[in-house]
Short mmCIF file of C-alpha atoms in Angstrom, two decimals:
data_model
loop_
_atom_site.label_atom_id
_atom_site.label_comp_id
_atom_site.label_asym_id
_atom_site.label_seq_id
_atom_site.Cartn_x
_atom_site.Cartn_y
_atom_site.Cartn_z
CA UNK A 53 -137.40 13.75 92.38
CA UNK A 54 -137.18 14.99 88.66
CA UNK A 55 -133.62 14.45 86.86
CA UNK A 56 -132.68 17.39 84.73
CA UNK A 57 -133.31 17.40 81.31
CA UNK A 58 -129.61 18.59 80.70
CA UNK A 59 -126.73 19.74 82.66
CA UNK A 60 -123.84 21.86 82.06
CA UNK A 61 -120.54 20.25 81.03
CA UNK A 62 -117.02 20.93 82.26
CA UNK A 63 -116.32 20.91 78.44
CA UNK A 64 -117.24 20.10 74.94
CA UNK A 65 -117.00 16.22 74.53
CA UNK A 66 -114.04 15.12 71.49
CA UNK A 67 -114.41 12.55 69.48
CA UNK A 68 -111.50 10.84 71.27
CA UNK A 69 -113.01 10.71 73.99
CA UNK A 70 -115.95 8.55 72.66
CA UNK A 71 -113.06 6.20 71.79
CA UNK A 72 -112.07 6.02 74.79
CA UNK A 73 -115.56 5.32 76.68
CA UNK A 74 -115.61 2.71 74.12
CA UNK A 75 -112.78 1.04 75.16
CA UNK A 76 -114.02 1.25 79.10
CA UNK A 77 -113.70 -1.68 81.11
CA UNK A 78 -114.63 0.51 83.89
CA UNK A 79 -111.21 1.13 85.16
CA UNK A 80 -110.72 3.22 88.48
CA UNK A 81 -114.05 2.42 89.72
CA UNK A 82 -115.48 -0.51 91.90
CA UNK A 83 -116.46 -2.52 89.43
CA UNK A 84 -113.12 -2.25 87.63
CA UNK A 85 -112.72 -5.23 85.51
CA UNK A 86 -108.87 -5.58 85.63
CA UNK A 87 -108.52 -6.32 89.13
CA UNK A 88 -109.34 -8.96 91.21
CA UNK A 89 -109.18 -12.64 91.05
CA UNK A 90 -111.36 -13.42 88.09
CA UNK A 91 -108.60 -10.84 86.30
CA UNK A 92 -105.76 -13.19 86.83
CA UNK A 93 -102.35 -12.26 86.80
CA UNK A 94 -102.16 -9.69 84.02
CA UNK A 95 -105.24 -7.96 84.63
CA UNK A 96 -107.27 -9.64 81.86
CA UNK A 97 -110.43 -7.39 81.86
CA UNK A 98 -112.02 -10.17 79.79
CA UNK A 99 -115.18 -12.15 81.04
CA UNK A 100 -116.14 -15.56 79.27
CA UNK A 101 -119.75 -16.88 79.38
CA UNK A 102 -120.61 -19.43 82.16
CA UNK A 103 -120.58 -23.31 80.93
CA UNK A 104 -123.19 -25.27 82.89
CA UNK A 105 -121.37 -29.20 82.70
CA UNK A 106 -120.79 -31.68 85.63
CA UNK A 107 -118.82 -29.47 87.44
CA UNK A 108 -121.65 -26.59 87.51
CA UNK A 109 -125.18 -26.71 88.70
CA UNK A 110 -127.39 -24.06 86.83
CA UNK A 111 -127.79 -22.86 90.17
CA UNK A 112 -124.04 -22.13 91.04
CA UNK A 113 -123.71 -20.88 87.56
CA UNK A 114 -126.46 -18.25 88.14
CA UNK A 115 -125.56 -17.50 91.50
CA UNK A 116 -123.21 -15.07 90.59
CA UNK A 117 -121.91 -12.89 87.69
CA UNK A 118 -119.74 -10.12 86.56
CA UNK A 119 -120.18 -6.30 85.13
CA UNK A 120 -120.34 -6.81 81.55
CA UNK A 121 -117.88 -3.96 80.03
CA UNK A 122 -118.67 -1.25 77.36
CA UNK A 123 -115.25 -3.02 75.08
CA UNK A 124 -116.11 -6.83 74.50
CA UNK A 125 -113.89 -9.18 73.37
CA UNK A 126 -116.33 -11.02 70.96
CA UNK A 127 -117.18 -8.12 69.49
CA UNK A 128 -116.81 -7.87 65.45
CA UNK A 129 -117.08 -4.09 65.18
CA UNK A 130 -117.10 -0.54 66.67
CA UNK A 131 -118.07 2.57 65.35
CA UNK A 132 -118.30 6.25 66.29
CA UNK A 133 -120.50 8.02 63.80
CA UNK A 134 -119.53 11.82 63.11
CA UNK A 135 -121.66 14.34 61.85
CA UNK A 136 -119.67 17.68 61.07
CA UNK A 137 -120.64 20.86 59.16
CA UNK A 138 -118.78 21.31 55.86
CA UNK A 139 -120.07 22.96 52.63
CA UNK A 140 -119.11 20.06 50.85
CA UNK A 141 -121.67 16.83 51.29
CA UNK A 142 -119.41 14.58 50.91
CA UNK A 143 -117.17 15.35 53.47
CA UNK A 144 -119.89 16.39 56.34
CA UNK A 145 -120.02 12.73 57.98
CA UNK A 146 -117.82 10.11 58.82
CA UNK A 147 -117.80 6.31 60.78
CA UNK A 148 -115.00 6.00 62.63
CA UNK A 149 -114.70 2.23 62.48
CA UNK A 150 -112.95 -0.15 64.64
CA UNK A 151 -112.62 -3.51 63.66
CA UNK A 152 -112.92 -6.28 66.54
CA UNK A 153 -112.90 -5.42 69.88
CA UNK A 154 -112.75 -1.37 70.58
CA UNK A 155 -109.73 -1.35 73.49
CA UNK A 156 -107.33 -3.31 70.92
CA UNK A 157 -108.50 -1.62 67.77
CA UNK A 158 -107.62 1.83 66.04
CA UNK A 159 -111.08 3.72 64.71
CA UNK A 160 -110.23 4.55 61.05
CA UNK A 161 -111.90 7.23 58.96
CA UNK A 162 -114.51 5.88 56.47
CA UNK A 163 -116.44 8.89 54.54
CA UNK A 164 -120.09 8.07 54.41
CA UNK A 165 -120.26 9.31 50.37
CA UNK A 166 -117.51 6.27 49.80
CA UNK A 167 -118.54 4.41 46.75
CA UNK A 168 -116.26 1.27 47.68
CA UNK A 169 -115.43 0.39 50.89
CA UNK A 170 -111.89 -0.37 51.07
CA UNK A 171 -110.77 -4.52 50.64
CA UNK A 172 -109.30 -4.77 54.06
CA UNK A 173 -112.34 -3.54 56.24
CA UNK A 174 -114.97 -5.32 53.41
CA UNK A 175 -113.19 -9.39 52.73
CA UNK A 176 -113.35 -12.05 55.35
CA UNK A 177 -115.32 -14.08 57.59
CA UNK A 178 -115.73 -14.64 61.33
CA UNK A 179 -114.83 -18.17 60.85
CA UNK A 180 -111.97 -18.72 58.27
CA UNK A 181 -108.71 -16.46 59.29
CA UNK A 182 -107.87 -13.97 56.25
CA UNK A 183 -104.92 -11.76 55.70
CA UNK A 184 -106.64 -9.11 53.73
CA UNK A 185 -109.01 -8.15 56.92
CA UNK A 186 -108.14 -5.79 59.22
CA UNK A 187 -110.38 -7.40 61.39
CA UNK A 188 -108.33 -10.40 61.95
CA UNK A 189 -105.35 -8.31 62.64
CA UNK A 190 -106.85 -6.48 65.25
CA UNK A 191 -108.15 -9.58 66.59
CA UNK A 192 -104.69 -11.09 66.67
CA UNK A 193 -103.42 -7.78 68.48
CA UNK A 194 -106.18 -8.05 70.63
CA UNK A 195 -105.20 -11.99 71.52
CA UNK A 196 -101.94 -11.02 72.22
CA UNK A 197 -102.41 -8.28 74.69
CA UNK A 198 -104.61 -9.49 76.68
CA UNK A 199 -102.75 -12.73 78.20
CA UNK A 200 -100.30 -9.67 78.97
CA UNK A 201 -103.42 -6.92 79.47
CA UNK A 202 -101.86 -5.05 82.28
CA UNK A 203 -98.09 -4.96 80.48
CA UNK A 204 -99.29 -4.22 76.88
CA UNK A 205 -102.34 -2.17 77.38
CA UNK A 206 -100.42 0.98 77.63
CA UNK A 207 -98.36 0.50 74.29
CA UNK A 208 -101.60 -0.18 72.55
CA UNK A 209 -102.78 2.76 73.91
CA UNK A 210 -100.25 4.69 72.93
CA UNK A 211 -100.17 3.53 69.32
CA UNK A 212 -104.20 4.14 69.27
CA UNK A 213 -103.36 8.06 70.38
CA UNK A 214 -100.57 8.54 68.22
CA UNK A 215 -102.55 7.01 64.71
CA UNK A 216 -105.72 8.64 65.86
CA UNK A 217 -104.50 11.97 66.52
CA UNK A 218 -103.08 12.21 63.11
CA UNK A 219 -106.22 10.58 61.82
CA UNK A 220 -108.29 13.34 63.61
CA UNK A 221 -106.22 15.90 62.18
CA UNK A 222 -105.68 14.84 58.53
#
């Protein structure tokens, strides 16, 4: 009847793979968010929130409804917060932050002693596009991939390996 209080692993959990439950839209399981008709063509993982109008009762509307996913597309930010043992304070914890959405985004490095945060992860607004934010870039990449999901999901992932292994080892 009890659930343990812990259980052995298989092996020590890595920071990348934090990213990628982040990023989970449940894929490989039954309630796998790329498949199926609501997932269109491409695979579009993406759910958008239920408009009740003349077309849609309340009822129909609440009659039915879908997983919602660990990566959201209206999401502004992700982070993975890392504490680590160093003998120097200043380097012993880091936010891995991910602007917009976390399966389109690369986590960058941000040292919690920072006493600016860089321009491109501190300028812009939700509403008003800006070139200096990173998180308008990421939102653009994240635009872009997923009309194609199922095509350009694995070059995106790919890119986010390749920048955040080096990241992970710098």
């Amino acid at each position: 009847d009890d659930y343990p209080v812990s259980i052995e692993v298989d092996s020590p959990l890595r920071l990348s793979d934090v990213f990628r439950i982040h990023r989970d839209h449940y894929e490989g399981t039954v309630f796998d968010l790329t498949k199926g008709i609501a997932a269109g063509p491409f695979g579009d993982p993406d759910r958008y929130d239920i408009e009740i109008g003349p077309n849609l009762t309340r009822g129909e509307a609440f009659a039915g409804n879908f997983e919602r996913s660990i990566s959201l597309f209206r999401s502004s930010y992700t982070y993975v917060a890392q504490a680590r043992p160093s003998t120097d304070s200043k380097r012993e914890a880091l936010i891995w932050f991910g602007p917009h959405a976390a399966d389109t985004s690369i986590y960058l490095p941000v040292h919690v002693a920072i006493r600016e945060i860089p321009e491109a992860l501190r300028v812009g607004s939700l509403f008003a596009f800006n070139a200096k934010s990173l998180f308008w870039w990421m939102s653009m990449v994240g635009n872009h991939v997923h009309k194609y999901y199922r095509f350009a999901i694995e070059d995106i992932r790919s890119l986010q390996s390749n920048i955040e292994t080096e990241l992970l080892q710098a």
